[in-house]
Coordinates of C-alpha atoms in Angstrom, one line a residue:
M1 CA 28.7 -3.8 32.2
T2 CA 27.1 -4.2 28.8
R3 CA 27.7 -1.6 26.2
G4 CA 24.3 -1.7 24.5
T5 CA 22.6 -2.9 21.4
E6 CA 24.3 -2.2 18.2
I7 CA 22.1 -1.6 15.1
P8 CA 23.9 -1.2 11.7
V9 CA 22.8 2.0 9.8
G10 CA 24.3 2.2 6.4
R11 CA 28.0 2.3 6.7
G12 CA 27.8 3.5 10.4
R13 CA 26.0 2.2 13.5
V14 CA 23.8 3.2 16.3
I15 CA 24.4 1.9 19.9
I16 CA 21.3 1.9 22.1
D17 CA 21.8 2.1 25.9
P18 CA 20.2 -0.9 27.8
A19 CA 18.1 1.6 29.8
F20 CA 15.8 1.9 26.8
R21 CA 14.8 -1.8 27.2
N22 CA 11.8 -1.0 29.4
I23 CA 10.6 1.9 27.1
A24 CA 11.2 0.6 23.6
G25 CA 10.6 -3.0 24.4
R26 CA 6.9 -2.5 24.3
G27 CA 6.6 -2.0 20.6
K28 CA 7.4 1.7 20.6
Y29 CA 9.8 3.4 18.2
I30 CA 13.0 5.3 19.1
I31 CA 12.8 8.3 16.7
V32 CA 15.9 10.5 15.9
R33 CA 15.3 13.7 13.9
L34 CA 17.5 16.6 12.9
K35 CA 16.4 19.9 14.5
T36 CA 17.7 23.4 14.2
R37 CA 17.7 26.5 16.4
Q38 CA 18.9 30.0 16.0
G39 CA 22.6 30.6 16.7
P40 CA 23.9 32.9 19.5
C41 CA 24.2 36.1 17.4
N42 CA 21.4 38.4 16.4
D43 CA 22.3 39.3 12.8
A44 CA 21.2 37.5 9.6
D45 CA 24.7 36.1 9.0
C46 CA 24.5 33.8 12.0
Q47 CA 24.5 30.1 11.2
P48 CA 21.7 27.9 12.7
I49 CA 22.7 25.3 15.2
M50 CA 21.9 21.7 14.1
Y51 CA 21.3 18.9 16.7
A52 CA 19.8 15.5 16.9
S53 CA 16.5 15.2 18.8
L54 CA 15.3 11.9 20.3
E55 CA 11.7 10.9 21.1
I56 CA 9.8 7.7 21.8
A57 CA 6.5 7.2 19.9
E58 CA 4.0 4.5 19.0
I59 CA 3.9 4.9 15.2
P60 CA 6.4 7.0 13.2
D61 CA 5.4 8.9 10.1
N62 CA 6.2 7.3 6.7
T63 CA 9.1 9.7 5.8
L64 CA 11.4 8.0 8.3
R65 CA 13.8 5.1 7.7
I66 CA 13.1 2.1 10.0
F67 CA 15.8 -0.2 11.4
A68 CA 15.3 -3.1 13.9
G69 CA 17.5 -5.2 16.1
E70 CA 17.2 -7.2 19.3
G71 CA 13.7 -6.0 20.1
Y72 CA 14.3 -2.3 19.3
F73 CA 12.7 -0.3 16.5
L74 CA 14.7 2.7 15.4
A75 CA 13.4 5.4 13.0
L76 CA 15.7 8.0 11.5
D77 CA 15.0 10.9 9.3
Q78 CA 16.9 11.2 6.1
E79 CA 19.4 13.9 7.3
I80 CA 20.4 11.8 10.4
F81 CA 20.7 8.6 8.2
S82 CA 22.9 10.5 5.7
A83 CA 25.2 11.9 8.4
I84 CA 25.8 8.5 10.0
D85 CA 26.2 6.7 6.6
R86 CA 28.4 9.3 4.9
N87 CA 30.9 9.7 7.7
R88 CA 30.7 6.1 9.0
Q89 CA 29.8 7.5 12.5
T90 CA 28.8 5.7 15.6
A91 CA 25.8 7.3 17.3
F92 CA 25.1 6.6 21.0
L93 CA 21.5 6.9 22.3
K94 CA 21.4 7.2 26.1
K95 CA 18.8 7.8 28.8
V96 CA 20.2 10.7 30.9
F97 CA 17.5 11.5 33.4
P98 CA 13.9 10.1 33.8
G99 CA 12.2 11.3 30.7
R100 CA 15.3 12.9 29.2
Y101 CA 17.4 11.4 26.3
S102 CA 20.7 12.1 24.8
V103 CA 22.1 11.6 21.3
R104 CA 25.9 11.7 21.0
G105 CA 28.5 11.0 18.2
I106 CA 26.7 12.6 15.2
S107 CA 28.4 15.5 13.5
F108 CA 26.7 17.3 10.6

């Protein structure tokens, strides 16, 4: 079983699951952005929860960093790029269910 396509990102890397071949192989971009949501508590001292969000789009906006490798185009926002580069992390992009994607291996 093949592990996936590895794309160097700064001092880290992103590994893309082969299941993305049909989606991203048609000139679309795999876009990873940092999102936040309210934490579980109700007071003002609660820290927001940060997570990586993955989407597939035709053309990314010009604030994203673009990487390419083996037919894939990967677009990362600055916060995701910094987290991967600073900590020398390996991020895994996987297709979980039809239309659902997962980003693993990034800590903020």
